[in-house]
Coordinates of C-alpha atoms in Angstrom, one line a residue:
X1454 CA 10.5 -19.0 91.0
X1455 CA 7.0 -18.7 89.4
X1456 CA 5.9 -15.8 87.4
X1457 CA 3.8 -13.2 89.2
X1458 CA 2.7 -11.9 85.9
X1459 CA 1.9 -8.1 84.3
X1460 CA -0.8 -7.1 86.7
X1461 CA -2.6 -8.6 90.0
X1462 CA -4.8 -7.8 93.0
X1463 CA -5.3 -9.2 95.9
X1464 CA -7.7 -7.3 99.6
X1465 CA -7.2 -7.2 102.7
X1466 CA -8.5 -5.9 105.2
X1467 CA -11.7 -4.4 103.0
X1468 CA -8.7 -2.4 100.6
X1469 CA -9.0 -3.3 97.1
X1470 CA -4.4 -3.6 95.9
X1471 CA -3.1 -3.6 92.5
X1472 CA 0.3 -5.5 92.3
X1473 CA 2.2 -4.3 88.8
X1474 CA 4.4 -6.9 88.1
X1475 CA 5.9 -5.9 84.2
X1476 CA 8.3 -4.2 82.3
X1477 CA 5.3 -1.7 80.1
X1478 CA 3.4 -1.4 82.8
X1479 CA 6.6 0.1 85.3
X1480 CA 7.0 2.5 83.5
X1481 CA 4.1 3.7 82.5
X1482 CA 2.8 4.1 86.3
X1483 CA 6.0 5.7 86.6
X1484 CA 5.2 8.1 84.0
X1485 CA 5.2 11.8 86.2
X1486 CA 2.5 13.6 84.4
X1487 CA -0.2 11.0 85.5
X1488 CA 0.9 9.4 89.1
X1489 CA 2.6 10.0 91.4
X1490 CA 4.2 8.4 94.3
X1491 CA 2.1 6.9 96.9
X1492 CA 2.6 7.7 101.0
X1493 CA 0.2 5.2 103.1
X1494 CA 0.7 1.6 104.0
X1495 CA 3.8 1.0 105.8
X1496 CA 5.3 4.4 104.6
X1497 CA 2.4 6.1 106.6
X1498 CA 2.7 3.9 109.3
X1499 CA 6.6 5.1 109.6
X1500 CA 5.5 8.6 109.9
X1501 CA 5.3 8.1 113.7
X1502 CA 8.7 7.3 113.8
X1503 CA 10.3 10.5 111.6
X1504 CA 7.1 13.0 111.1
X1505 CA 8.7 15.8 108.9
X1506 CA 10.9 12.7 106.4
X1507 CA 11.4 13.7 103.3
X1508 CA 11.0 10.1 102.3
X1509 CA 7.9 9.9 103.9
X1510 CA 6.0 13.2 103.1
X1511 CA 2.6 13.5 101.2
X1512 CA 3.5 15.0 97.8
X1513 CA 1.6 18.2 98.9
X1514 CA 2.5 18.9 102.1
X1515 CA 5.3 22.3 102.0
X1516 CA 8.1 20.4 104.2
X1517 CA 9.2 18.2 101.6
X1518 CA 10.8 21.1 98.9
X1519 CA 12.4 22.6 102.6
X1520 CA 13.7 19.7 103.0
X1521 CA 15.3 19.0 100.1
X1522 CA 16.2 22.1 98.7
X1523 CA 18.8 22.3 101.5
X1524 CA 20.1 18.6 101.5
X1525 CA 20.3 18.1 97.8
X1526 CA 23.3 20.0 96.9
X1527 CA 25.1 17.2 99.2
X1528 CA 24.5 14.8 97.7
X1529 CA 25.2 15.7 94.2
X1530 CA 27.8 13.0 92.1
X1531 CA 29.8 15.7 93.0
X1532 CA 29.6 16.4 96.7
X1533 CA 29.2 12.4 97.0
X1534 CA 32.6 12.2 95.1
X1535 CA 33.7 14.2 98.4
X1536 CA 33.1 10.7 100.9
X1537 CA 34.6 8.5 98.7
X1538 CA 37.5 8.9 100.5
X1539 CA 35.4 7.9 104.1
X1540 CA 33.5 5.1 102.2
X1541 CA 36.8 3.7 101.2
X1542 CA 38.2 3.9 105.3
X1543 CA 34.8 2.2 106.2
X1544 CA 35.7 -0.9 103.7
X1545 CA 39.2 -1.1 104.7
X1546 CA 38.4 -1.6 108.0
X1547 CA 35.8 -4.4 106.9
X1548 CA 38.1 -6.3 104.9
X1549 CA 41.3 -5.9 107.0
X1550 CA 38.7 -7.8 109.4
X1551 CA 37.8 -10.1 106.7
X1552 CA 41.8 -10.7 106.1
X1553 CA 42.3 -11.2 109.6
X1554 CA 39.6 -14.6 109.6
X1555 CA 40.7 -17.5 111.2
X1556 CA 37.7 -18.4 108.2
X1557 CA 34.9 -18.7 111.3
X1558 CA 31.6 -18.6 109.6
X1559 CA 29.9 -15.1 109.7
X1560 CA 26.9 -13.9 108.9
X1561 CA 27.2 -11.7 105.2
X1562 CA 23.7 -9.3 106.3
X1563 CA 25.3 -8.6 109.6
X1564 CA 28.7 -7.7 109.3
X1565 CA 27.8 -5.4 105.9
X1566 CA 24.9 -3.7 107.8
X1567 CA 27.5 -2.7 110.8
X1568 CA 30.2 -1.7 108.2
X1569 CA 27.2 0.5 106.4
X1570 CA 25.5 2.0 109.6
X1571 CA 29.6 3.0 110.2
X1572 CA 30.0 4.6 106.4
X1573 CA 26.6 7.1 106.7
X1574 CA 27.4 8.4 110.1
X1575 CA 30.8 8.9 109.6
X1576 CA 29.3 10.2 106.0
X1577 CA 26.9 12.3 106.7
X1578 CA 27.2 13.2 110.9
X1579 CA 30.9 13.5 110.9
X1580 CA 31.5 10.6 114.1
X1581 CA 32.7 7.3 113.6
X1582 CA 31.0 4.2 116.0
X1583 CA 33.6 2.0 116.0
X1584 CA 31.1 -0.7 115.4
X1585 CA 32.4 -2.8 112.4
X1586 CA 34.9 -4.5 115.1
X1587 CA 33.0 -3.5 118.0
X1588 CA 29.7 -4.3 119.3
X1589 CA 27.0 -2.8 116.8
X1590 CA 25.0 0.2 116.7
X1591 CA 21.8 -0.7 118.7
X1592 CA 20.4 2.0 115.9
X1593 CA 20.7 -1.0 113.4
X1594 CA 18.3 -3.2 115.1
X1595 CA 15.7 -0.5 117.0
X1596 CA 16.2 1.0 112.3
X1597 CA 15.2 -3.1 111.5
X1598 CA 12.4 -3.6 113.9
X1599 CA 11.1 -0.3 113.5
X1600 CA 10.3 -0.8 109.8
X1601 CA 9.5 -4.4 110.3
X1602 CA 6.9 -3.0 112.0
X1603 CA 6.2 -0.6 109.9
X1604 CA 5.1 -3.1 107.7
X1605 CA 3.0 -5.3 109.5
X1606 CA 0.8 -2.7 110.8
X1607 CA -1.4 -1.9 107.9
X1608 CA -2.6 -5.5 108.2
X1609 CA -3.6 -5.8 111.9
X1610 CA -6.6 -3.8 113.0
X1611 CA -5.7 -0.7 114.8
X1612 CA -6.7 -1.6 118.1
X1613 CA -4.8 -4.8 117.9
X1614 CA -1.9 -3.1 116.8
X1615 CA -2.1 -0.8 119.9
X1616 CA -2.5 -3.4 122.5
X1617 CA -0.2 -5.4 122.1
X1618 CA 2.9 -4.4 119.4
X1619 CA 2.3 0.1 120.0
X1620 CA 5.4 -0.4 123.1
X1621 CA 7.7 -2.0 120.8
X1622 CA 7.9 0.0 118.2
X1623 CA 8.1 2.9 120.2
X1624 CA 10.8 1.9 122.2
X1625 CA 12.6 1.3 118.2
X1626 CA 11.3 4.5 117.6
X1627 CA 13.5 6.3 120.8
X1628 CA 16.0 4.4 120.1
X1629 CA 17.0 5.4 116.7
X1630 CA 15.9 8.9 117.8
X1631 CA 19.1 8.6 120.8
X1632 CA 21.2 7.6 117.9
X1633 CA 20.4 10.3 115.7
X1634 CA 20.4 13.5 119.3
X1635 CA 23.7 11.7 120.0
X1636 CA 25.2 12.5 117.1
X1637 CA 23.4 15.9 116.8
X1638 CA 24.7 16.4 120.7
X1639 CA 28.4 15.8 119.7
X1640 CA 28.6 18.3 116.6
X1641 CA 27.1 21.1 118.7
X1642 CA 30.5 19.9 122.0
X1643 CA 32.7 19.2 119.3
X1644 CA 32.6 22.6 116.9
X1645 CA 36.2 22.1 115.9
X1646 CA 35.1 19.1 113.8
X1647 CA 34.6 21.7 111.5
X1648 CA 33.6 18.8 108.4
X1649 CA 30.5 21.0 105.9
X1650 CA 28.8 17.6 105.5
X1651 CA 25.6 16.5 105.9
X1652 CA 24.7 16.7 109.4
X1653 CA 26.9 21.1 109.2
X1654 CA 23.7 21.8 106.3
X1655 CA 20.9 20.8 108.6
X1656 CA 21.7 22.7 111.4
X1657 CA 23.0 25.8 109.7
X1658 CA 21.0 26.1 106.0
X1659 CA 18.1 27.5 105.8
X1660 CA 16.0 27.6 102.3
X1661 CA 16.4 29.7 99.9
X1662 CA 13.1 30.4 98.6
X1663 CA 11.8 30.8 102.2
X1664 CA 14.1 31.8 104.5
X1665 CA 13.6 29.0 106.8
X1666 CA 16.1 26.4 108.7
X1667 CA 14.9 23.0 110.0
X1668 CA 14.3 22.6 113.7
X1669 CA 15.8 19.9 116.0
X1670 CA 13.0 17.7 116.2
X1671 CA 13.1 17.7 111.6
X1672 CA 16.8 17.3 112.2
X1673 CA 16.3 14.2 114.1
X1674 CA 14.0 13.4 111.7
X1675 CA 16.1 13.6 108.5
X1676 CA 19.0 12.0 110.3
X1677 CA 16.9 8.7 111.1
X1678 CA 15.5 8.9 107.9
X1679 CA 19.0 8.7 105.9
X1680 CA 20.2 5.3 107.5
X1681 CA 16.7 3.6 106.6
X1682 CA 17.1 4.1 103.6
X1683 CA 21.2 4.0 102.2
X1684 CA 19.9 -0.3 104.9
X1685 CA 19.3 -1.4 100.9
X1686 CA 23.2 -0.9 100.7
X1687 CA 24.2 -4.4 102.8
X1688 CA 21.3 -6.0 101.8
X1689 CA 22.5 -5.7 98.1
X1690 CA 26.4 -6.4 98.6
X1691 CA 25.1 -9.7 100.6
X1692 CA 23.2 -10.7 97.6
X1693 CA 26.5 -9.6 95.3
X1694 CA 29.0 -12.0 96.8
X1695 CA 25.8 -14.8 96.5
X1696 CA 25.7 -15.1 93.1
X1697 CA 29.4 -15.2 92.5
X1698 CA 30.1 -17.8 95.0
X1699 CA 28.1 -19.7 93.0
X1700 CA 29.1 -18.3 89.9
X1701 CA 32.7 -18.3 90.9
X1702 CA 34.0 -17.9 87.0
X1703 CA 32.4 -14.2 87.5
X1704 CA 35.2 -13.6 90.7
X1705 CA 37.7 -14.0 88.5
X1706 CA 35.7 -11.8 85.3
X1707 CA 36.1 -9.2 87.8
X1708 CA 39.2 -9.5 89.3
X1709 CA 40.7 -9.6 86.2
X1710 CA 39.4 -6.3 85.5
X1711 CA 39.9 -5.1 88.8
X1712 CA 44.0 -5.9 88.8
X1713 CA 43.8 -4.5 85.0
X1714 CA 42.6 -1.3 86.1
X1715 CA 44.1 0.0 89.6
X1716 CA 47.5 -2.1 87.8
X1717 CA 48.3 -2.0 92.2
X1718 CA 47.6 1.2 92.6
X1719 CA 44.7 2.5 95.5
X1720 CA 40.7 2.4 94.2
X1721 CA 39.9 6.1 93.3
X1722 CA 36.3 7.9 92.8
X1723 CA 37.7 8.2 89.2
X1724 CA 38.5 4.7 88.4
X1725 CA 35.1 3.2 89.3
X1726 CA 33.5 4.1 86.0
X1727 CA 36.4 2.1 83.7
X1728 CA 35.0 -1.0 86.2
X1729 CA 32.1 -1.9 83.7
X1730 CA 32.0 -5.4 84.4
X1731 CA 32.0 -4.8 88.6
X1732 CA 29.0 -2.3 87.9
X1733 CA 27.3 -5.0 85.9
X1734 CA 27.7 -7.5 88.8
X1735 CA 26.3 -4.7 91.2
X1736 CA 22.8 -4.0 88.9
X1737 CA 22.7 -7.5 87.6
X1738 CA 22.9 -8.6 91.6
X1739 CA 20.0 -5.7 92.5
X1740 CA 17.6 -7.1 89.5
X1741 CA 18.1 -10.4 90.8
X1742 CA 17.8 -9.8 95.0
X1743 CA 15.3 -6.8 94.3
X1744 CA 16.7 -6.1 97.7
X1745 CA 14.6 -2.8 97.4
X1746 CA 11.5 -5.3 97.2
X1747 CA 9.3 -2.4 96.1
X1748 CA 7.9 1.1 95.5
X1749 CA 4.2 2.3 95.6
X1750 CA 2.3 5.2 93.0
X1751 CA -0.9 6.1 92.4
X1752 CA -2.7 7.9 89.3
X1753 CA -2.5 12.5 89.9
X1754 CA -5.7 13.3 91.6
X1755 CA -5.5 16.7 89.6
X1756 CA -6.1 14.7 85.9
X1757 CA -8.9 12.9 86.0
X1758 CA -11.3 15.3 87.7
X1759 CA -13.6 13.3 86.1
X1760 CA -13.3 10.5 88.7
X1761 CA -13.4 7.5 85.9
X1762 CA -11.6 4.7 85.7
X1763 CA -7.6 5.1 85.1
X1764 CA -6.0 3.1 82.2
X1765 CA -3.6 1.2 81.5
X1766 CA -1.9 -0.7 78.6
X1767 CA -4.1 1.1 76.2
X1768 CA -7.3 0.6 78.1
X1769 CA -6.9 -3.4 78.6
X1770 CA -6.5 -2.8 82.0
X1771 CA -9.2 0.0 84.0
X1772 CA -8.1 0.1 87.9
X1773 CA -9.9 3.1 90.1
X1774 CA -9.5 6.5 89.7
X1775 CA -7.9 6.9 93.8
X1776 CA -5.9 2.7 92.9
X1777 CA -2.9 2.7 95.2
X1778 CA -0.7 0.3 93.2
X1779 CA 2.8 -1.5 94.2
X1780 CA 5.4 -2.2 91.2
X1781 CA 6.4 -5.4 92.6
X1782 CA 10.6 -6.0 91.3
X1783 CA 11.1 -9.7 92.2
X1784 CA 7.9 -9.7 88.6
X1785 CA 9.7 -7.0 86.8
X1786 CA 13.1 -8.0 87.0
X1787 CA 12.2 -11.2 85.4
X1788 CA 10.0 -10.6 82.8
X1789 CA 10.8 -12.5 79.9
X1790 CA 9.8 -10.3 77.2
X1791 CA 12.6 -8.3 78.8
X1792 CA 15.0 -10.9 80.5
X1793 CA 16.2 -13.7 78.6
X1794 CA 17.3 -17.1 80.4
X1795 CA 15.7 -13.9 83.6
X1796 CA 16.7 -16.4 86.9
X1797 CA 20.6 -17.0 85.3
X1798 CA 23.2 -14.3 86.9
X1799 CA 24.3 -12.5 83.4
X1800 CA 26.6 -9.9 84.4
X1801 CA 27.2 -8.8 80.9
X1802 CA 23.8 -7.8 80.0
X1803 CA 23.5 -5.1 83.1
X1804 CA 27.0 -2.9 81.0
X1805 CA 27.6 -1.0 78.4
X1806 CA 25.0 -0.9 75.1
X1807 CA 22.9 -4.0 76.3
X1808 CA 21.7 -1.8 79.9
X1809 CA 21.4 0.9 77.6
X1810 CA 19.2 -0.7 75.0
X1811 CA 16.8 -2.1 78.1
X1812 CA 13.2 0.1 78.5
X1813 CA 12.8 2.3 80.9
X1814 CA 11.4 0.4 82.5
X1815 CA 13.4 -2.4 83.7
X1816 CA 15.9 1.1 84.8
X1817 CA 13.4 2.1 87.6
X1818 CA 15.4 0.7 91.3
X1819 CA 16.0 3.5 92.0
X1820 CA 12.9 5.2 91.6
X1821 CA 11.2 7.8 89.1
X1822 CA 11.0 11.8 88.9
X1823 CA 10.5 14.0 91.7
X1824 CA 10.5 11.2 94.6
X1825 CA 13.7 9.1 93.2
X1826 CA 15.9 7.7 95.5
X1827 CA 17.5 10.9 97.6
X1828 CA 20.9 9.3 98.1
X1829 CA 21.1 7.4 94.6
X1830 CA 24.3 8.3 93.8
X1831 CA 26.0 7.9 96.9
X1832 CA 24.5 4.7 97.0
X1833 CA 26.0 3.8 94.0
X1834 CA 29.2 4.6 94.8
X1835 CA 29.5 2.5 97.9
X1836 CA 28.2 -0.6 96.4
X1837 CA 30.7 -0.5 94.1
X1838 CA 33.7 0.4 96.0
X1839 CA 32.9 -2.1 98.6
X1840 CA 32.6 -5.0 96.4
X1841 CA 35.7 -3.8 94.5
X1842 CA 37.2 -2.9 97.7
X1843 CA 35.7 -7.3 98.9
X1844 CA 36.9 -8.3 95.6
X1845 CA 40.7 -6.6 95.3
X1846 CA 41.6 -7.5 98.6
X1847 CA 39.8 -10.8 100.0
X1848 CA 39.3 -14.6 99.0
X1849 CA 35.6 -15.9 100.4
X1850 CA 33.7 -19.0 100.2
X1851 CA 30.1 -20.1 101.7
X1852 CA 29.8 -21.4 105.2
X1853 CA 27.9 -24.1 103.6
X1854 CA 27.9 -25.0 99.8
X1855 CA 24.6 -26.5 99.5
X1856 CA 23.3 -23.1 100.7
X1857 CA 20.2 -22.3 98.8
X1858 CA 18.8 -18.6 99.0
X1859 CA 16.2 -17.8 101.0
X1860 CA 15.2 -14.3 102.2
X1861 CA 13.6 -11.8 104.2
X1862 CA 13.0 -8.2 105.1
X1863 CA 10.5 -5.6 105.5
X1864 CA 11.5 -2.3 103.7
X1865 CA 14.2 -4.2 102.0
X1866 CA 15.6 -8.2 101.3
X1867 CA 17.8 -9.4 102.5
X1868 CA 19.5 -13.7 103.0
X1869 CA 18.4 -15.8 105.5
X1870 CA 21.5 -17.8 107.4
X1871 CA 23.6 -16.7 104.9
X1872 CA 27.0 -17.3 106.4
X1873 CA 30.7 -17.0 104.5
X1874 CA 34.2 -18.1 105.6
X1875 CA 37.1 -15.3 104.6
X1876 CA 40.9 -14.7 104.5
X1877 CA 43.4 -13.0 102.4
X1878 CA 43.2 -12.8 99.2
X1879 CA 46.2 -15.3 97.7

C-alpha cells in the first residue's frame, strides 16, 4: 500500500479536513493540554441514535461526567476480571461450533460479530441471546446500518439525507433501541437474576457528585453505545485470523506458548498476561488492520483566544484555530520512521521492551486522555481470550488460499469476503 504522508488536507462540501498520518504528529495532537476530541461529522450524526451517550457527547456537556462517574467503576481492570468467566463461556460456544464443523466455509466476521454481541449482552446486561448457534441478533445488522449511514451523512446535502436516507436510518435506530429496551425490561421482569453488572448499575446507581440517576432513555443510549464500541473487536480478531493464516509459522509459535503456559489446564484471567506472544499477535494485527480506522481531534478553544493559526511540528505546519483533524491509523501505524518493513507481520516488535520503547504516538489505538476508549480493559481481555481459545482448540484454513485482504467498514474496518474452514485441533 502507498504511504499516505505525515499530514494532508481535503475539502468536502466546502469544509476543509486535515488528516494526520505520522506518529510524531499523532503524538502531538493527542496532547490533552492543547487538543481535545472533536465531536463532529459521523460522531455527531450518531447522536440521532444515542443522544446522551458518552461516546458522542460534546466536551462541555455535563451528562458525560455524570454517566462516566456512574459507569467507569464497572470497566476497571479488577472489575473486568470478574467478567472473564462469561467471556470464556461465550468463546467456548463458538469454538465448540467450529470444532464440530463439516469444514463448510464460514464468514469469519459474521461468526465473530455474533460472538461479540453475545459476549457484550451477557457480560454487561446479564442476558443470553443464543445467537452463536442460532439466528443472529437483529441488533448486529441495525448497528452496522446505523453507523454506516452516520459515516455517509456528512458528505451529502441535508435535503438528500432527509428525503432519501432518513427512513432507513430511523428504522435501524428503532431496532437498536428495541434491543436495549428489551434487555432493560427483561431485567426488570427478572429481579431474581441478582447480577451487580453494568445494567444493574445503570438502573440503580447515582452520580456521586450530583446525586442524579439516569432516566430510561439515557440508560438505553448507553446500552446501545457499548455494543457499537465493542463492534471493533470482532473486526480485529478477523484480521488476526487472516494474518495468522498468511503466516502459519506464527500459529506454531503461538501454540507452543499456549501449551507451555496452560499445560493442559483451563485458560484463566491470570494467564492472559503470561501469553506475551499471543498479545503481540493481537497488537500487530491492530497495527496492520487499523480496525478502528481513525479518531478526531481539534484545538482546545481556551488555549487560543487570539484566534491565531495553530502551529504543528515546531511551526512546520499551520492549521486554522478551529480546524478538525482526523488521525488516520493506516498511516500512523505504517510510519516508516518508526516501523521497519511496516507492511510485514512481525508480532515480536509488539512485545516486551520492543513495544515499550515505541513512541507514544505509535500506541494510541485506544485513544488518549479524558476520552480514551471507555472499554479498553474489557476489549483487551476479550481479544486475547478469544484468540488464545481459538488457537488452542481449532484448526483453521482459508476457504480460498489465494484470498487477498480487502477491507470495508464505517466506524470500524472488517475483512470483506474472508471465509475460513474450521475443525477440531489435531
